CSV table of C-alpha atoms and ligand atoms in Angstrom, one decimal:
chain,number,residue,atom,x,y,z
A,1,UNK,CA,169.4,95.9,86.0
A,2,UNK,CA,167.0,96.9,88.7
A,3,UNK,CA,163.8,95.3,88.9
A,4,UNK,CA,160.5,97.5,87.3
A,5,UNK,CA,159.0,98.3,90.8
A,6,UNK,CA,162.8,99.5,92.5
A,7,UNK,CA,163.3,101.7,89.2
A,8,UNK,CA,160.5,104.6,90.3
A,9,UNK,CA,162.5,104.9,93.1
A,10,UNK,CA,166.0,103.9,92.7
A,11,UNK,CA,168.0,105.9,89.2
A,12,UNK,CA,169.7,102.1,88.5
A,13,UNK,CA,172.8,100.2,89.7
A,14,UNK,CA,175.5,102.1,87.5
A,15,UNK,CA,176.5,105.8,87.7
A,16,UNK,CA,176.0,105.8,84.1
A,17,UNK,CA,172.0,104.8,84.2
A,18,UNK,CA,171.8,107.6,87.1
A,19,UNK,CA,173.5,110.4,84.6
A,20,UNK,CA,171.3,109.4,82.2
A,21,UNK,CA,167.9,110.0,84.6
A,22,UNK,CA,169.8,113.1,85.8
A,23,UNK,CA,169.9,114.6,81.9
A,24,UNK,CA,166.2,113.2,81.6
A,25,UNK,CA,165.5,115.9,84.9
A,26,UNK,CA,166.8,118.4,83.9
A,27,UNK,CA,165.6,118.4,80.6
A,28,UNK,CA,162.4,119.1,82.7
A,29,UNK,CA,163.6,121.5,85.0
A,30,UNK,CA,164.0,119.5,87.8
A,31,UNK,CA,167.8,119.4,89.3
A,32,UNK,CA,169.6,116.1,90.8
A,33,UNK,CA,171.2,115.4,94.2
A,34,UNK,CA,172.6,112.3,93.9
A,35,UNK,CA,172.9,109.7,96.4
A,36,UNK,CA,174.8,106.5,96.4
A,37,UNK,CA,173.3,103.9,98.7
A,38,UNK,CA,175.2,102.6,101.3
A,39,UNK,CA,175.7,103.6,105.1
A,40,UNK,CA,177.3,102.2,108.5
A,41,UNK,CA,180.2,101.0,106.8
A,42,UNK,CA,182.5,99.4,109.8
A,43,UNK,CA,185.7,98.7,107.0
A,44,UNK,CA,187.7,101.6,105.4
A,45,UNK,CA,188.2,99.4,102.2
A,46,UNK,CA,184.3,100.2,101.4
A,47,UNK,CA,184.7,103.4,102.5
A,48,UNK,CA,187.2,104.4,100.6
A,49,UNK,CA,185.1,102.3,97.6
A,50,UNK,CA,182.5,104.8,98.0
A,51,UNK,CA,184.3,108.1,98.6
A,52,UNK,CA,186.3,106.9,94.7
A,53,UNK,CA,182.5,106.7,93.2
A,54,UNK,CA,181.8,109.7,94.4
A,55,UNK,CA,184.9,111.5,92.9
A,56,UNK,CA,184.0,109.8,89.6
A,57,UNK,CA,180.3,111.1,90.3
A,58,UNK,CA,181.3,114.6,90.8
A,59,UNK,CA,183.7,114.5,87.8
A,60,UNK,CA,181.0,113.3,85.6
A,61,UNK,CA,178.3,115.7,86.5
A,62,UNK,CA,180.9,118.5,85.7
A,63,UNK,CA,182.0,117.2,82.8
A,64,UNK,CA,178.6,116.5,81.4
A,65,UNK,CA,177.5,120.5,82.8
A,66,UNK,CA,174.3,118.7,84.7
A,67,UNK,CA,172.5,120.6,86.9
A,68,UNK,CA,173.5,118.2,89.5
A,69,UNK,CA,174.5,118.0,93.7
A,70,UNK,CA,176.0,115.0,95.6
A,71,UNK,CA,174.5,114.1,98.7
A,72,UNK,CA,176.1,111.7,101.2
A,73,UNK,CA,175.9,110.2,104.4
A,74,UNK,CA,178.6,110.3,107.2
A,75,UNK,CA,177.9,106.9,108.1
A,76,UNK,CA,179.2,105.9,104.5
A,77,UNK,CA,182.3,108.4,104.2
A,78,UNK,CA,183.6,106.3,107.5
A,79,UNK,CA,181.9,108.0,110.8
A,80,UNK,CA,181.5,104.9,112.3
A,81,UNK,CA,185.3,103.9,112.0
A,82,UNK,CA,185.9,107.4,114.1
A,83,UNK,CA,185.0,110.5,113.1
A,84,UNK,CA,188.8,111.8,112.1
A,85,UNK,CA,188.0,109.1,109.3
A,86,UNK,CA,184.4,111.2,108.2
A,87,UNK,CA,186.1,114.2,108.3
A,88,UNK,CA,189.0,113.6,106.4
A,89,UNK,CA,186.8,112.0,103.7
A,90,UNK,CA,184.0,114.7,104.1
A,91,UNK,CA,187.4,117.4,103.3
A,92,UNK,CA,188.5,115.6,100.4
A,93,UNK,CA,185.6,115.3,98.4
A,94,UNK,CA,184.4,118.8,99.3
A,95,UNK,CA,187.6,119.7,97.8
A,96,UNK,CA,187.6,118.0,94.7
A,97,UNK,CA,183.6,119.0,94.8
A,98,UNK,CA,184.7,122.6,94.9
A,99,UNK,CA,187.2,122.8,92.2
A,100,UNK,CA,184.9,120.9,89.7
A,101,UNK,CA,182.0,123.6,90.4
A,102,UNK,CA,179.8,120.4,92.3
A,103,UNK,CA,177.5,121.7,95.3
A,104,UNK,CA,177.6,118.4,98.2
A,105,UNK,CA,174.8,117.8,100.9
A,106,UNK,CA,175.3,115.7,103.7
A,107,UNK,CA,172.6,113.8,104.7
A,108,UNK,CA,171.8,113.7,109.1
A,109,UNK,CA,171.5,110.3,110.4
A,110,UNK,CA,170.3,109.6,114.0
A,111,UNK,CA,170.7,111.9,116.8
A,112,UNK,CA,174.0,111.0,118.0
A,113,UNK,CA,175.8,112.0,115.2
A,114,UNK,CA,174.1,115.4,115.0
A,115,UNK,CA,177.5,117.5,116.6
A,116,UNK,CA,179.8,115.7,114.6
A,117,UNK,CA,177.9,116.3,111.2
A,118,UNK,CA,176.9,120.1,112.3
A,119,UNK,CA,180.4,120.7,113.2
A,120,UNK,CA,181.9,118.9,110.0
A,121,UNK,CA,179.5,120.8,108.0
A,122,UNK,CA,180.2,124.5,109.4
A,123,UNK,CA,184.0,123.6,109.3
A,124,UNK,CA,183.7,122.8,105.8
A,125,UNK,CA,181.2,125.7,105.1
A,126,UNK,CA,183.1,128.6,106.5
A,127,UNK,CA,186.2,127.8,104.4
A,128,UNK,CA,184.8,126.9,101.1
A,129,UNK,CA,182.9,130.4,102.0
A,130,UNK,CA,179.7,128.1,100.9
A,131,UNK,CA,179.6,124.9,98.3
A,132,UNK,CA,178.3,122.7,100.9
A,133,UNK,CA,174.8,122.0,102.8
A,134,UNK,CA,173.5,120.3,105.9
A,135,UNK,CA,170.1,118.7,107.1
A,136,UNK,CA,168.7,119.3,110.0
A,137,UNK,CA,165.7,117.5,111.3
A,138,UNK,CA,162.4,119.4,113.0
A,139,UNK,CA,161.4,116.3,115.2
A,140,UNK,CA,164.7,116.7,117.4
A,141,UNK,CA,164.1,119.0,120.4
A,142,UNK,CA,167.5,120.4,119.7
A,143,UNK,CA,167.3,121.8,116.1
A,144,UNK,CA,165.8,125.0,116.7
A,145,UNK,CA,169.1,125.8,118.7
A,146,UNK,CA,171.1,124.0,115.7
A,147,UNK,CA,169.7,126.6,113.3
A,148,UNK,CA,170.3,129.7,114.8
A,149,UNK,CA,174.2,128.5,115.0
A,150,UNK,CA,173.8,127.7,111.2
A,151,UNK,CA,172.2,130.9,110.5
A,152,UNK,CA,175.3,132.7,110.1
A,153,UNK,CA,177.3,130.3,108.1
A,154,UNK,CA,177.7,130.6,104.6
A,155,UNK,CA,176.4,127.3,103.5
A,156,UNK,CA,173.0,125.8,103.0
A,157,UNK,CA,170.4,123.9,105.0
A,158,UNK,CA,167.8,121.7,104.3
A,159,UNK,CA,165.0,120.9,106.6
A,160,UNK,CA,163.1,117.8,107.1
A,161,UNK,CA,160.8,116.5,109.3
A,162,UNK,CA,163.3,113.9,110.2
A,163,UNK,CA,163.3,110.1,108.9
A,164,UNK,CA,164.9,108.3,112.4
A,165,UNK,CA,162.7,107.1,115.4
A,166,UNK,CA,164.5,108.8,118.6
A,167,UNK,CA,163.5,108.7,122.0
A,168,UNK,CA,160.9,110.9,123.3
A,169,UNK,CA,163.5,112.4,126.0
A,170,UNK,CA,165.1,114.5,123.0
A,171,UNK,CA,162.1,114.2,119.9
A,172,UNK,CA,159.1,115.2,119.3
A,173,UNK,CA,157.4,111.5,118.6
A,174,UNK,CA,153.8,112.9,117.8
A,175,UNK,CA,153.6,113.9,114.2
A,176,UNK,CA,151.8,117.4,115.2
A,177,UNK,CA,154.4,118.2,117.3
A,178,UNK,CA,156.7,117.5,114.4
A,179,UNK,CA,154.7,119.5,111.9
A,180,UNK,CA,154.5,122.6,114.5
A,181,UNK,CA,158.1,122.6,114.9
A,182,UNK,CA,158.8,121.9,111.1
A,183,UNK,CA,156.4,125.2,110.5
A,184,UNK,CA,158.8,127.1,113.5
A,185,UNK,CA,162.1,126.4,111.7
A,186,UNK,CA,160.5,127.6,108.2
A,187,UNK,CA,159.5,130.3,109.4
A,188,UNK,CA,162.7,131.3,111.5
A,189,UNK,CA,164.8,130.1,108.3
A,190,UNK,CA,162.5,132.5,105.8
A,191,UNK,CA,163.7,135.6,108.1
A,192,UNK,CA,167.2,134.7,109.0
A,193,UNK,CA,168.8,132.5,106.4
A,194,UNK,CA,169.2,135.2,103.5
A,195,UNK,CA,171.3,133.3,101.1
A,196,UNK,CA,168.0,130.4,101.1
A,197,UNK,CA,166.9,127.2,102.1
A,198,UNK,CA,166.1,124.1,100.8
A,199,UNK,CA,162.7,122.5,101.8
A,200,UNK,CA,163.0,118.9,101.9
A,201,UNK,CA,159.4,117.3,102.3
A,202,UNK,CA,156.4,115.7,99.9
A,203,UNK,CA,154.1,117.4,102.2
A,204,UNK,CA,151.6,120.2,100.3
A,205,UNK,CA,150.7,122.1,103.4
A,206,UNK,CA,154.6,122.7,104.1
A,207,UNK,CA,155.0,123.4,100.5
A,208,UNK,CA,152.8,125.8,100.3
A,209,UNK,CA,153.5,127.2,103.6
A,210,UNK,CA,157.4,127.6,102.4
A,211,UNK,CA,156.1,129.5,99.1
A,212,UNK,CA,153.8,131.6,101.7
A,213,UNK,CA,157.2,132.7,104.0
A,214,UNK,CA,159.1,133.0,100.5
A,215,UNK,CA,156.6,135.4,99.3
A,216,UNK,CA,156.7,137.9,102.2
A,217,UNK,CA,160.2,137.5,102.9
A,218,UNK,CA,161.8,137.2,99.7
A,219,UNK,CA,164.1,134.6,100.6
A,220,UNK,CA,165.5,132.5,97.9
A,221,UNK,CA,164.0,128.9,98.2
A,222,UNK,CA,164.6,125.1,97.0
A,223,UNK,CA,161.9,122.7,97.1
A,224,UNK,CA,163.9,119.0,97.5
A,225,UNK,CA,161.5,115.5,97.0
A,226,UNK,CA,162.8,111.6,96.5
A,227,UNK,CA,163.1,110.2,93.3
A,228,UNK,CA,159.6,108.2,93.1
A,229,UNK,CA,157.5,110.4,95.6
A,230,UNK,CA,155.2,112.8,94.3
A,231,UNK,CA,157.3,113.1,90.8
A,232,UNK,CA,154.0,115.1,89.3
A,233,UNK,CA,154.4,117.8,91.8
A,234,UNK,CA,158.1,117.9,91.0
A,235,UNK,CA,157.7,118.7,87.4
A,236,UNK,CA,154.1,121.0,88.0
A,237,UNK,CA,156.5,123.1,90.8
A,238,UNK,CA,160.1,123.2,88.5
A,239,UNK,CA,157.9,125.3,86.5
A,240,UNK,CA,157.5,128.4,88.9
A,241,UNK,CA,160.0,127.2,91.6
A,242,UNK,CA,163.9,125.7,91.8
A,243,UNK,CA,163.0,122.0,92.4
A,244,UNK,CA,165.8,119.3,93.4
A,245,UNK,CA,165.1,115.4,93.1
A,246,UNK,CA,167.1,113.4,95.5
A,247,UNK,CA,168.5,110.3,93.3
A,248,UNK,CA,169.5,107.1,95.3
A,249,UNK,CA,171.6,104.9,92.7
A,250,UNK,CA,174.2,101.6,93.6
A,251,UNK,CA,173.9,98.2,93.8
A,252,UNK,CA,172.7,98.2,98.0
A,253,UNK,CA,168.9,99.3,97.0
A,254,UNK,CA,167.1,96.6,98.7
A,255,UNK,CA,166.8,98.0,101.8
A,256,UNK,CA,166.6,102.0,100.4
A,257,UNK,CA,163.6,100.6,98.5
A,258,UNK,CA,161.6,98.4,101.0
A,259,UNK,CA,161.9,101.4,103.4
A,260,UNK,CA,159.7,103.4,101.1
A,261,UNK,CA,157.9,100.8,100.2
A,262,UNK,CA,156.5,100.3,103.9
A,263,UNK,CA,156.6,103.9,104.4
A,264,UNK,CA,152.8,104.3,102.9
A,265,UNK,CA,150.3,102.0,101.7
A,266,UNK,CA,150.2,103.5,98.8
A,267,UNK,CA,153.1,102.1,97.8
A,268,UNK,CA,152.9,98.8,98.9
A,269,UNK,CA,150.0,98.9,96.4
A,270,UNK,CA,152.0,100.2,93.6
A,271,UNK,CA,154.3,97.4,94.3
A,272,UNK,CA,151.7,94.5,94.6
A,273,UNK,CA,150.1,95.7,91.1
A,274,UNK,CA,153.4,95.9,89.1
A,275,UNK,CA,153.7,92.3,90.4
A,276,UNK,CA,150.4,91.1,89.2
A,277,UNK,CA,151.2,93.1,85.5
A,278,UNK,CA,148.3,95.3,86.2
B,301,LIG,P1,155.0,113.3,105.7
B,301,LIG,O1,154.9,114.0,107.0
B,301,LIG,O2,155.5,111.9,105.7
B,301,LIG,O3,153.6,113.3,105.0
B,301,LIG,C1,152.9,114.5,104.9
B,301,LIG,C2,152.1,114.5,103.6
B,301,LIG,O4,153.0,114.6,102.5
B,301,LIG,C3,151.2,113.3,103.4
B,301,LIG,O5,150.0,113.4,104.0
B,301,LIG,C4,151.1,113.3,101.9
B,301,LIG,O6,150.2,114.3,101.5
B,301,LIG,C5,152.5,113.8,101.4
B,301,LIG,N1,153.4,112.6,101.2
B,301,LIG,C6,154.4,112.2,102.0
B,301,LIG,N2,155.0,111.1,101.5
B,301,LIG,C7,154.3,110.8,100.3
B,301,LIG,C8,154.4,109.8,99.4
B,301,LIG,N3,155.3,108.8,99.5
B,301,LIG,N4,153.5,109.8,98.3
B,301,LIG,C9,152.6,110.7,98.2
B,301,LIG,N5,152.4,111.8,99.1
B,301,LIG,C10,153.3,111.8,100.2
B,301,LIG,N6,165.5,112.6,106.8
B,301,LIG,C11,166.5,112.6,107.6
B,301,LIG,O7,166.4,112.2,108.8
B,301,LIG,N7,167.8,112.9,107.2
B,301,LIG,C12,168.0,113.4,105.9
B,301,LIG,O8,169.2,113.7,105.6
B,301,LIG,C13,166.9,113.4,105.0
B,301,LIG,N8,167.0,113.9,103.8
B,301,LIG,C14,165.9,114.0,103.0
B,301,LIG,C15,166.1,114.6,101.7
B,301,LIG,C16,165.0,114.8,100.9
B,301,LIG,C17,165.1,115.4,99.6
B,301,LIG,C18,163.7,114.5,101.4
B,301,LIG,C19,162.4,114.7,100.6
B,301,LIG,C20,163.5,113.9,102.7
B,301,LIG,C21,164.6,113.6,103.4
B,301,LIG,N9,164.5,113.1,104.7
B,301,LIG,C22,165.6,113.0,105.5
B,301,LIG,C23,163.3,112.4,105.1
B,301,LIG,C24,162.4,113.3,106.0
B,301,LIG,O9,162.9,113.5,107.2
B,301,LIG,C25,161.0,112.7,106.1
B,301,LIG,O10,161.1,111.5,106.8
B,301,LIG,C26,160.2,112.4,104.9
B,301,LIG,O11,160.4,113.4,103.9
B,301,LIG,C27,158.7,112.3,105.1
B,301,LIG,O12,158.2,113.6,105.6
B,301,LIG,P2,157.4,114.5,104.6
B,301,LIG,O13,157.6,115.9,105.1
B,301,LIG,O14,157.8,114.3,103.2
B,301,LIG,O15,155.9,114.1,104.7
């Protein structure tokens, strides 16, 4: 049982509290991309535990007919073991994803696993002839580049503003710079990317920037927050707009959760209060 402050922002330990805050979702119009913690794995035995959850994950979302994704990281499905080991994972459960009617992101991680996940991704993509999705991150010099490759494959990509501190030789590090180039890729994505994007950020101005591009271009969008962040604007947005709600779930959510607990004030707040009772 996870403790009241980690459960705004983690769906529970067990697959079967996550299904149940999936069903609560999308009784409110908001969809699910699941995540199980876990990442940097350096043994295949957890690994492998992982890539079996997830095959369990995927069945149960089909079974149950939620409107649900999976999103995982390479660094869990093995990438640091080699990245023949990712791959092969990455195949298999895009496989079993595919025949079970189950859409799977992949998360980016830090910039030197950018090729391996982009080429995994389009590999994966062109053969499934979609079913799969990417992330590419706006503060990395490189991603305008990244997209116009992507632009032509039949999967899906979701842009971020990117989560990993890099070094200034290959990211922008100031968070206008970040913000410019994050307003670039929208609005190359809104003309080029006819099949849709998804807009992963809590940010209004970018929101309603995507809605503005969507609006004159037409293109089909996604609007993609964290479980915990914002979950207002979620619900107010499901009602005119397709709205995902990434889910973090497992038993390794201390870290997940004292990451977004530093990441604003806000929340160190909400955390200190629910302490104190108050
Ligand atoms: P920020 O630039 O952090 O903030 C801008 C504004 O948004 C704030 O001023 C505030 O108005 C609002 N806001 C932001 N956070 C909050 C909050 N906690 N509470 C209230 N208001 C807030 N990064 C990766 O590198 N790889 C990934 O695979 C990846 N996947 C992601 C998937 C999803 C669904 C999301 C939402 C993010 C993902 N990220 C990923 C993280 C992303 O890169 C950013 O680090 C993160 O979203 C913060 O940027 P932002 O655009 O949300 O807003």
């Amino acid at each position: 049982m996870l403790p009241p402050i980690a459960n705004r922002f983690v769906a529970g330990e067990t697959s079967a509290e996550t299904i149940a805050h999936v069903r609560r979702l999308n009784d409110r119009d908001v969809k699910a991309l699941v995540n199980l913690l876990g990442e940097h794995y350096d043994d295949r035995e957890t690994v492998a535990g992982d890539v079996a959850a997830y095959h369990t994950l995927i069945d149960d979302i089909a079974d149950d007919g939620l409107e649900a994704a999976v999103s995982v990281k390479p660094s869990q499905l093995g990438l640091d073991l080699g990245e023949n080991v990712f791959r092969e994972h990455l195949a298999e459960l895009v496989d079993h994803a595919a025949d079970r009617g189950v859409f799977v992101w992949i998360d980016m991680e830090d910039h030197t696993t950018t090729d391996v996940t982009l080429d995994a991704y389009e590999e994966l993509a062109r053969e499934h002839d979609g079913g799969v999705g990417v992330c590419v991150q706006a503060n990395l010099k490189r991603t305008r580049a990244d997209v116009e490759r992507l632009a032509g494959v039949p999967g899906k990509v979701r842009f971020v503003k990117g989560a990993y501190d890099e070094p200034a030789s290959i990211a922008y590090t100031d968070k206008a710079d970040v913000n410019r180039a994050y307003r670039e890729l929208l609005e190359y994505a809104f003309e080029h990317f006819e099949d849709g994007i998804a807009v992963g950020s809590h940010d209004p101005a970018m929101i309603d920037y995507a809605i503005d591009r969507h609006d004159e271009h037409g293109t089909p969008f996604e609007i993609q927050m964290l479980m915990g962040v914002r979950e207002d604007a979620q619900y107010d947005l499901a009602e005119e707009y397709e709205v995902w709600q990434y889910v973090p779930y497992g038993d390794r959510w201390k870290s997940y959760f004292y990451r977004r607990i530093m990441e604003r004030k806000e929340n160190l707040w909400f955390a200190v209060r629910a302490i104190l009772g108050r």
